[in-house]
Coordinates of C-alpha atoms in Angstrom, one line a residue:
X1 CA -99.5 69.9 -57.7
X2 CA -97.4 68.3 -54.9
X3 CA -97.1 65.0 -56.9
X4 CA -95.3 67.2 -60.1
X5 CA -93.0 68.7 -58.1
X6 CA -91.9 65.1 -57.0
X7 CA -91.5 64.2 -60.6
X8 CA -89.1 67.6 -61.6
X9 CA -87.8 66.7 -57.9
X10 CA -86.6 63.4 -59.4
X11 CA -85.7 63.8 -62.5
X12 CA -82.6 66.7 -62.4
X13 CA -81.6 63.8 -59.9
X14 CA -81.4 61.2 -62.8
X15 CA -80.2 64.4 -64.6
X16 CA -77.1 64.5 -62.5
X17 CA -76.5 61.1 -62.0
X18 CA -76.5 60.9 -65.1
X19 CA -74.3 63.3 -65.7
X20 CA -72.0 62.5 -63.0
X21 CA -71.6 59.3 -65.1
X22 CA -70.0 61.1 -68.0
X23 CA -67.5 63.0 -66.1
X24 CA -66.6 60.1 -65.0
X25 CA -66.1 57.8 -67.9
X26 CA -64.4 60.6 -70.1
X27 CA -61.9 60.5 -67.1
X28 CA -61.9 56.9 -66.9
X29 CA -61.0 56.7 -70.8
X30 CA -58.0 59.2 -70.2
X31 CA -57.1 57.5 -67.7
X32 CA -57.4 54.5 -69.9
X33 CA -55.4 56.6 -72.5
X34 CA -52.6 57.4 -70.7
X35 CA -51.7 53.9 -70.0
X36 CA -52.0 52.4 -73.5
X37 CA -49.9 55.2 -74.2
X38 CA -47.8 54.2 -71.6
X39 CA -46.7 50.3 -72.7
X40 CA -48.4 50.9 -76.5
X41 CA -45.1 51.4 -77.9
X42 CA -44.2 47.4 -76.4
X43 CA -47.1 45.7 -77.6
X44 CA -47.8 47.5 -81.4
X45 CA -45.6 44.6 -82.1
X46 CA -47.4 42.3 -80.4
X47 CA -47.3 41.0 -77.1
X48 CA -43.0 40.8 -75.5
X49 CA -41.9 37.9 -73.8
X50 CA -39.9 38.3 -71.6
X51 CA -37.0 34.9 -70.4
X52 CA -35.5 35.2 -66.8
X53 CA -32.5 36.9 -66.3
X54 CA -29.6 35.7 -64.9
X55 CA -28.9 36.0 -60.7
X56 CA -25.7 36.5 -59.1
X57 CA -23.1 38.4 -62.2
X58 CA -20.3 38.3 -60.9
X59 CA -16.6 38.7 -63.0
X60 CA -13.6 37.2 -62.0
X61 CA -10.2 39.6 -63.2
X62 CA -7.5 37.2 -64.8
X63 CA -4.1 37.7 -67.3
X64 CA -6.0 39.6 -70.3
X65 CA -9.5 37.6 -69.6
X66 CA -12.0 37.2 -67.4
X67 CA -14.7 35.1 -66.5
X68 CA -18.1 36.0 -66.1
X69 CA -19.9 33.6 -63.5
X70 CA -23.8 33.5 -63.2
X71 CA -26.8 31.6 -62.6
X72 CA -30.0 30.3 -64.0
X73 CA -32.1 29.9 -61.2
X74 CA -35.8 30.2 -63.2
X75 CA -37.2 29.8 -66.5
X76 CA -36.9 26.7 -68.8
X77 CA -37.2 27.5 -71.5
X78 CA -33.3 29.2 -71.5
X79 CA -31.2 27.6 -74.1
X80 CA -29.1 30.5 -74.7
X81 CA -26.6 33.7 -73.1
X82 CA -25.1 36.2 -74.9
X83 CA -22.8 38.1 -73.3
X84 CA -21.8 42.2 -74.8
X85 CA -19.1 44.4 -74.1
X86 CA -17.2 47.8 -75.4
X87 CA -20.8 49.1 -76.3
X88 CA -21.7 46.5 -77.5
X89 CA -19.2 46.0 -80.2
X90 CA -18.7 42.3 -79.0
X91 CA -20.1 39.8 -78.0
X92 CA -19.9 36.1 -77.5
X93 CA -22.3 33.2 -77.5
X94 CA -23.4 30.2 -74.8
X95 CA -24.9 27.6 -75.9
X96 CA -27.4 26.8 -72.1
X97 CA -27.8 22.4 -71.5
X98 CA -31.0 23.8 -67.9
X99 CA -30.8 21.0 -65.3
X100 CA -34.0 20.6 -63.4
X101 CA -32.4 23.4 -60.9
X102 CA -30.1 25.3 -60.8
X103 CA -27.2 25.7 -62.9
X104 CA -24.2 27.6 -63.1
X105 CA -22.0 29.0 -65.8
X106 CA -18.6 30.0 -65.9
X107 CA -17.4 32.1 -69.4
X108 CA -13.8 33.2 -69.6
X109 CA -13.3 35.8 -72.2
X110 CA -9.5 35.7 -73.7
X111 CA -7.7 38.1 -75.3
X112 CA -8.4 41.2 -73.6
X113 CA -6.3 44.3 -73.6
X114 CA -5.5 45.4 -69.7
X115 CA -8.0 48.0 -68.3
X116 CA -11.9 48.6 -66.8
X117 CA -15.3 46.2 -69.0
X118 CA -18.3 47.0 -68.8
X119 CA -20.6 43.2 -69.7
X120 CA -24.2 43.2 -70.3
X121 CA -26.3 39.5 -70.2
X122 CA -29.1 38.6 -71.8
X123 CA -31.0 35.3 -71.9
X124 CA -33.1 33.9 -74.9
X125 CA -34.8 30.8 -76.1
X126 CA -35.7 28.8 -78.5
X127 CA -38.3 31.2 -80.0
X128 CA -35.9 34.1 -79.7
X129 CA -38.0 35.8 -76.8
X130 CA -35.3 37.9 -74.8
X131 CA -34.5 38.5 -70.6
X132 CA -33.9 42.3 -69.9
X133 CA -29.9 42.9 -68.7
X134 CA -27.9 42.4 -66.0
X135 CA -24.9 44.5 -66.0
X136 CA -21.1 44.1 -64.3
X137 CA -18.3 45.5 -64.3
X138 CA -15.3 43.9 -64.5
X139 CA -10.9 44.3 -64.6
X140 CA -9.0 42.9 -67.1
X141 CA -4.2 42.6 -66.0
X142 CA -1.5 42.6 -67.6
X143 CA 1.9 44.4 -68.4
X144 CA 1.2 46.6 -66.5
X145 CA 0.2 45.0 -63.2
X146 CA 3.2 42.7 -64.1
X147 CA 5.5 45.3 -64.8
X148 CA 4.5 47.0 -60.5
X149 CA 5.2 43.9 -59.2
X150 CA 9.0 42.5 -57.9
X151 CA 10.1 39.3 -56.7
X152 CA 11.1 38.3 -53.1
X153 CA 13.5 39.5 -51.7
X154 CA 16.8 37.2 -49.9
X155 CA 18.3 37.3 -46.9
X156 CA 20.5 35.0 -46.5
X157 CA 21.0 30.9 -48.5
X158 CA 23.2 29.2 -45.8
X159 CA 23.9 25.1 -46.5
X160 CA 23.5 22.5 -43.6
X161 CA 26.3 19.9 -44.5
X162 CA 25.1 18.5 -41.1
X163 CA 21.3 17.9 -42.1
X164 CA 21.8 18.7 -45.8
X165 CA 20.2 21.0 -46.5
X166 CA 19.2 24.6 -46.8
X167 CA 18.1 27.0 -44.8
X168 CA 16.5 31.0 -46.7
X169 CA 15.7 33.8 -45.0
X170 CA 13.5 36.7 -46.7
X171 CA 12.8 39.9 -46.4
X172 CA 9.5 40.9 -46.1
X173 CA 7.0 41.3 -49.2
X174 CA 3.9 42.6 -50.6
X175 CA 0.5 41.4 -49.4
X176 CA -0.4 40.7 -52.4
X177 CA 2.4 38.2 -52.8
X178 CA 0.6 34.7 -52.3
X179 CA 2.6 32.3 -53.3
X180 CA 7.0 32.1 -53.7
X181 CA 7.9 28.4 -56.0
X182 CA 10.9 27.5 -54.8
X183 CA 13.5 25.4 -57.8
X184 CA 16.0 23.0 -56.7
X185 CA 18.4 19.6 -56.9
X186 CA 18.1 17.1 -53.8
X187 CA 20.5 14.8 -52.7
X188 CA 19.0 12.2 -55.0
X189 CA 19.6 14.0 -58.5
X190 CA 15.7 15.0 -58.8
X191 CA 14.6 18.1 -59.6
X192 CA 12.3 20.0 -56.6
X193 CA 9.2 22.8 -56.9
X194 CA 9.4 24.3 -52.9
X195 CA 5.8 25.9 -53.2
X196 CA 6.1 28.3 -49.9
X197 CA 2.4 30.0 -48.8
X198 CA 1.0 32.6 -46.9
X199 CA 0.9 30.9 -43.2
X200 CA -3.1 30.1 -42.2
X201 CA -3.0 30.0 -38.3
X202 CA -5.4 26.3 -38.0
X203 CA -7.3 27.6 -34.5
X204 CA -8.8 31.3 -36.6
X205 CA -8.2 30.8 -40.2
X206 CA -6.8 34.0 -39.9
X207 CA -3.7 34.6 -43.1
X208 CA -0.7 36.0 -41.6
X209 CA 2.0 36.5 -44.5
X210 CA 5.0 34.5 -45.2
X211 CA 7.2 33.2 -42.2
X212 CA 10.6 35.1 -42.4
X213 CA 12.2 32.0 -43.5
X214 CA 12.6 28.2 -45.2
X215 CA 14.2 25.1 -45.2
X216 CA 15.2 22.8 -48.8
X217 CA 14.8 19.8 -46.8
X218 CA 17.6 17.5 -48.9
X219 CA 19.1 19.9 -50.8
X220 CA 22.3 19.2 -52.7
X221 CA 26.0 20.1 -52.2
X222 CA 27.5 22.6 -55.0
X223 CA 24.1 23.3 -56.3
X224 CA 22.2 26.2 -56.9
X225 CA 19.0 26.9 -57.2
X226 CA 16.2 29.9 -58.2
X227 CA 12.5 30.9 -57.2
X228 CA 9.7 33.1 -58.3
X229 CA 7.3 35.2 -57.1
X230 CA 3.4 34.8 -57.3
X231 CA 0.9 37.6 -57.2
X232 CA -2.8 37.8 -57.0
X233 CA -4.0 41.4 -57.7
X234 CA -7.6 40.3 -55.7
X235 CA -9.2 37.7 -53.7
X236 CA -11.1 36.3 -56.6
X237 CA -8.1 36.2 -59.9
X238 CA -7.7 33.4 -61.6
X239 CA -4.4 34.2 -62.7
X240 CA -1.7 34.3 -60.4
X241 CA 0.9 36.8 -62.0
X242 CA 5.5 35.3 -61.5
X243 CA 8.5 37.6 -61.4
X244 CA 10.8 36.1 -63.3
X245 CA 12.8 33.6 -61.7
X246 CA 16.2 34.7 -59.8
X247 CA 18.9 31.9 -59.5
X248 CA 21.5 32.1 -56.3
X249 CA 24.4 31.1 -57.3
X250 CA 25.9 30.8 -54.1
X251 CA 24.8 29.5 -50.7
X252 CA 27.1 29.6 -47.1
X253 CA 28.6 26.3 -45.8
X254 CA 28.7 26.7 -42.2
X255 CA 27.9 24.6 -39.6
X256 CA 25.5 25.3 -37.2
X257 CA 26.6 26.2 -33.5
X258 CA 24.5 23.9 -30.5
X259 CA 24.7 26.5 -27.9
X260 CA 25.6 24.7 -24.4
X261 CA 24.5 24.7 -20.6
X262 CA 26.3 28.1 -19.2
X263 CA 24.7 30.4 -21.8
X264 CA 21.7 29.1 -21.8
X265 CA 19.6 31.9 -20.1
X266 CA 16.1 29.3 -19.5
X267 CA 18.0 27.5 -17.3
X268 CA 16.3 26.9 -13.9
X269 CA 13.5 30.3 -15.0
X270 CA 10.0 29.8 -13.7
X271 CA 8.1 28.4 -16.5
X272 CA 4.0 28.6 -16.8
X273 CA 2.3 26.8 -18.9
X274 CA -1.5 26.7 -21.1
X275 CA -1.8 23.0 -19.1
X276 CA 0.3 21.2 -15.9
X277 CA 3.3 23.9 -15.6
X278 CA 6.7 21.8 -15.2
X279 CA 9.9 22.7 -14.2
X280 CA 11.3 20.3 -16.3
X281 CA 11.4 22.5 -19.2
X282 CA 14.2 24.7 -17.8
X283 CA 16.0 21.7 -15.6
X284 CA 19.2 21.2 -18.0
X285 CA 17.8 17.5 -18.3
X286 CA 17.3 17.1 -22.7
X287 CA 15.8 13.4 -22.5
X288 CA 12.9 12.2 -21.6
X289 CA 13.5 11.3 -18.3
X290 CA 11.3 15.1 -17.4
X291 CA 9.5 16.0 -20.1
X292 CA 5.5 18.5 -20.2
X293 CA 2.9 17.4 -20.9
X294 CA 0.0 19.2 -22.1
X295 CA -3.3 18.0 -20.4
X296 CA -6.3 15.8 -23.5
X297 CA -8.8 19.1 -22.2
X298 CA -6.1 21.5 -23.3
X299 CA -5.5 19.7 -26.3
X300 CA -9.2 20.2 -27.1
X301 CA -8.6 23.2 -29.7
X302 CA -5.3 22.4 -31.1
X303 CA -3.3 25.0 -29.6
X304 CA -0.5 24.4 -26.7
X305 CA 1.6 27.4 -24.9
X306 CA 4.6 27.5 -22.0
X307 CA 6.1 30.5 -21.6
X308 CA 9.1 31.1 -19.6
X309 CA 10.1 34.7 -16.7
X310 CA 14.4 35.3 -18.0
X311 CA 13.9 37.7 -14.6
X312 CA 14.6 40.5 -16.9
X313 CA 14.8 42.1 -20.5
X314 CA 17.8 40.5 -22.5
X315 CA 19.2 40.1 -25.4
X316 CA 18.5 36.8 -27.3
X317 CA 18.3 36.1 -30.5
X318 CA 18.3 31.4 -30.1
X319 CA 15.7 28.8 -28.8
X320 CA 16.2 25.3 -29.2
X321 CA 13.7 23.1 -27.5
X322 CA 13.2 19.6 -27.9
X323 CA 10.2 17.6 -28.1
X324 CA 10.8 14.2 -27.3
X325 CA 7.3 12.7 -28.2
X326 CA 5.4 12.7 -31.9
X327 CA 6.8 16.2 -33.4
X328 CA 5.9 14.9 -37.0
X329 CA 1.9 15.8 -35.4
X330 CA 2.9 19.2 -35.0
X331 CA 1.5 20.9 -37.6
X332 CA 3.3 24.5 -36.5
X333 CA 5.1 26.3 -33.4
X334 CA 6.5 30.1 -33.3
X335 CA 8.8 31.7 -30.4
X336 CA 7.7 34.7 -29.1
X337 CA 8.8 37.1 -26.2
X338 CA 7.7 40.6 -24.0
X339 CA 9.5 42.2 -22.3
X340 CA 6.5 43.8 -20.3
X341 CA 7.0 43.2 -16.1
X342 CA 3.5 41.2 -15.3
X343 CA 2.5 38.9 -17.9
X344 CA -2.2 39.7 -18.1
X345 CA -4.0 38.6 -20.4
X346 CA -3.5 41.7 -23.1
X347 CA 0.0 40.8 -22.5
X348 CA 1.2 41.5 -26.2
X349 CA 3.3 39.4 -28.1
X350 CA 5.5 39.7 -30.8
X351 CA 6.6 36.8 -33.0
X352 CA 10.9 36.4 -32.7
X353 CA 9.6 33.2 -35.8
X354 CA 8.2 30.3 -36.5
X355 CA 8.2 27.1 -38.2
X356 CA 4.9 26.7 -40.2
X357 CA 6.4 22.2 -40.2
X358 CA 6.6 19.6 -38.3
X359 CA 9.6 20.5 -35.7
X360 CA 12.7 18.3 -35.8
X361 CA 12.7 16.6 -31.7
X362 CA 16.4 18.7 -31.3
X363 CA 14.6 22.1 -32.9
X364 CA 17.2 25.0 -32.9
X365 CA 16.3 27.9 -34.8
X366 CA 18.1 31.5 -35.0
X367 CA 16.6 35.3 -35.1
X368 CA 17.3 38.6 -35.1
X369 CA 18.4 39.6 -31.7
X370 CA 15.4 41.2 -29.8
X371 CA 15.1 42.5 -26.7
X372 CA 12.9 40.1 -24.4
X373 CA 12.1 39.2 -20.5
X374 CA 9.9 36.5 -21.3
X375 CA 10.3 33.8 -24.3
X376 CA 6.9 32.3 -25.2
X377 CA 7.0 28.8 -27.3
X378 CA 3.3 28.4 -28.5
X379 CA 2.4 25.4 -30.2
X380 CA -0.2 24.1 -33.3
X381 CA -1.7 20.2 -32.5
X382 CA -2.4 18.0 -35.4
X383 CA -5.5 16.5 -34.1
X384 CA -7.0 16.4 -30.3
X385 CA -5.0 13.0 -29.3
X386 CA -1.7 14.3 -29.7
X387 CA -0.2 13.3 -26.8
X388 CA 3.7 15.7 -27.9
X389 CA 6.2 15.7 -25.6
X390 CA 8.6 18.6 -24.9
X391 CA 11.6 18.1 -21.6
X392 CA 13.2 21.6 -22.6
X393 CA 13.5 24.8 -23.4
X394 CA 16.7 26.4 -23.9
X395 CA 17.0 30.0 -25.2
X396 CA 21.0 31.1 -25.6
X397 CA 22.0 34.7 -26.3
X398 CA 24.8 34.0 -29.6
X399 CA 27.9 36.0 -30.5

């Protein structure tokens, strides 16, 4: 009897496990059918093969055109790319010759109306297989943008017959402006294109905009000049947008006033420098007999400076600096000022003017009248081996 009960129990266990396997199989088949439903549309006509997708797709704006740029990193079988825009109504085929490494593809799309566009890019192989799409938006600029920009405003143009040069003073300019082109005739009758660009401080690489004055060297007496301003609507734009030229038919003829001793507000004042401070800078001797020379350690960062204390805040509008050795190795220099009573590391200096070229040995600069207690000269050097000498700084309040 006991043996029969065991047999019956075993039969029940087998039936239970068979039922469990049956139910599990039903669920497995249902899951498989569901998975098949998900991918069947993609394989009903055979397996789909995708080529490698483009990488790092960007759109660079331009004038009635736009440049697309992307990378091909993988899939050596790619032989062409295709670009679609205007919801697929327009397209461009781009043949590709793959190399062993990463390939950079650049494509210009021309004759576009001004506006915002969306571009889709696919890759293909010779068998017709394509990649999934890569999408980017880009802006195209045209007449509307051109009508929004204006030429830089000119304050004055002064011809200096003693040096045969014209000095130009400017008003401010919009931040998107990147270049001013001046066309003039030199003393040999040759046409000259003088390009004025924004100031990049050598030590920090920071763009601080345009200087407020420029010099046209070897300017032909009695001639005119014209200029235009170029803008970039975006930092990565491939085209510069220029205003129309403005012609200047008259220059003022003046002889610069050379300041003399009694009006020199810096004469005998205390000097502080980035290194090797010396009173030679304010002793009234313009010769090289007594001079300031920065130390080699201070020249390492390509920037040296000195400032004078006028004793109290007063009006100034002219400085005269005597560079008695290697002025051609100076990349730029600027005159700064402050009315603060005491100079500290947090003192805020304001620029009176900046010259973005090598100064003359006797460099005179006149600027809008300001109030100053301290006057500072900040100098950029061509290299750390530059060993300049400065014999004198003079400060004036010219009528």
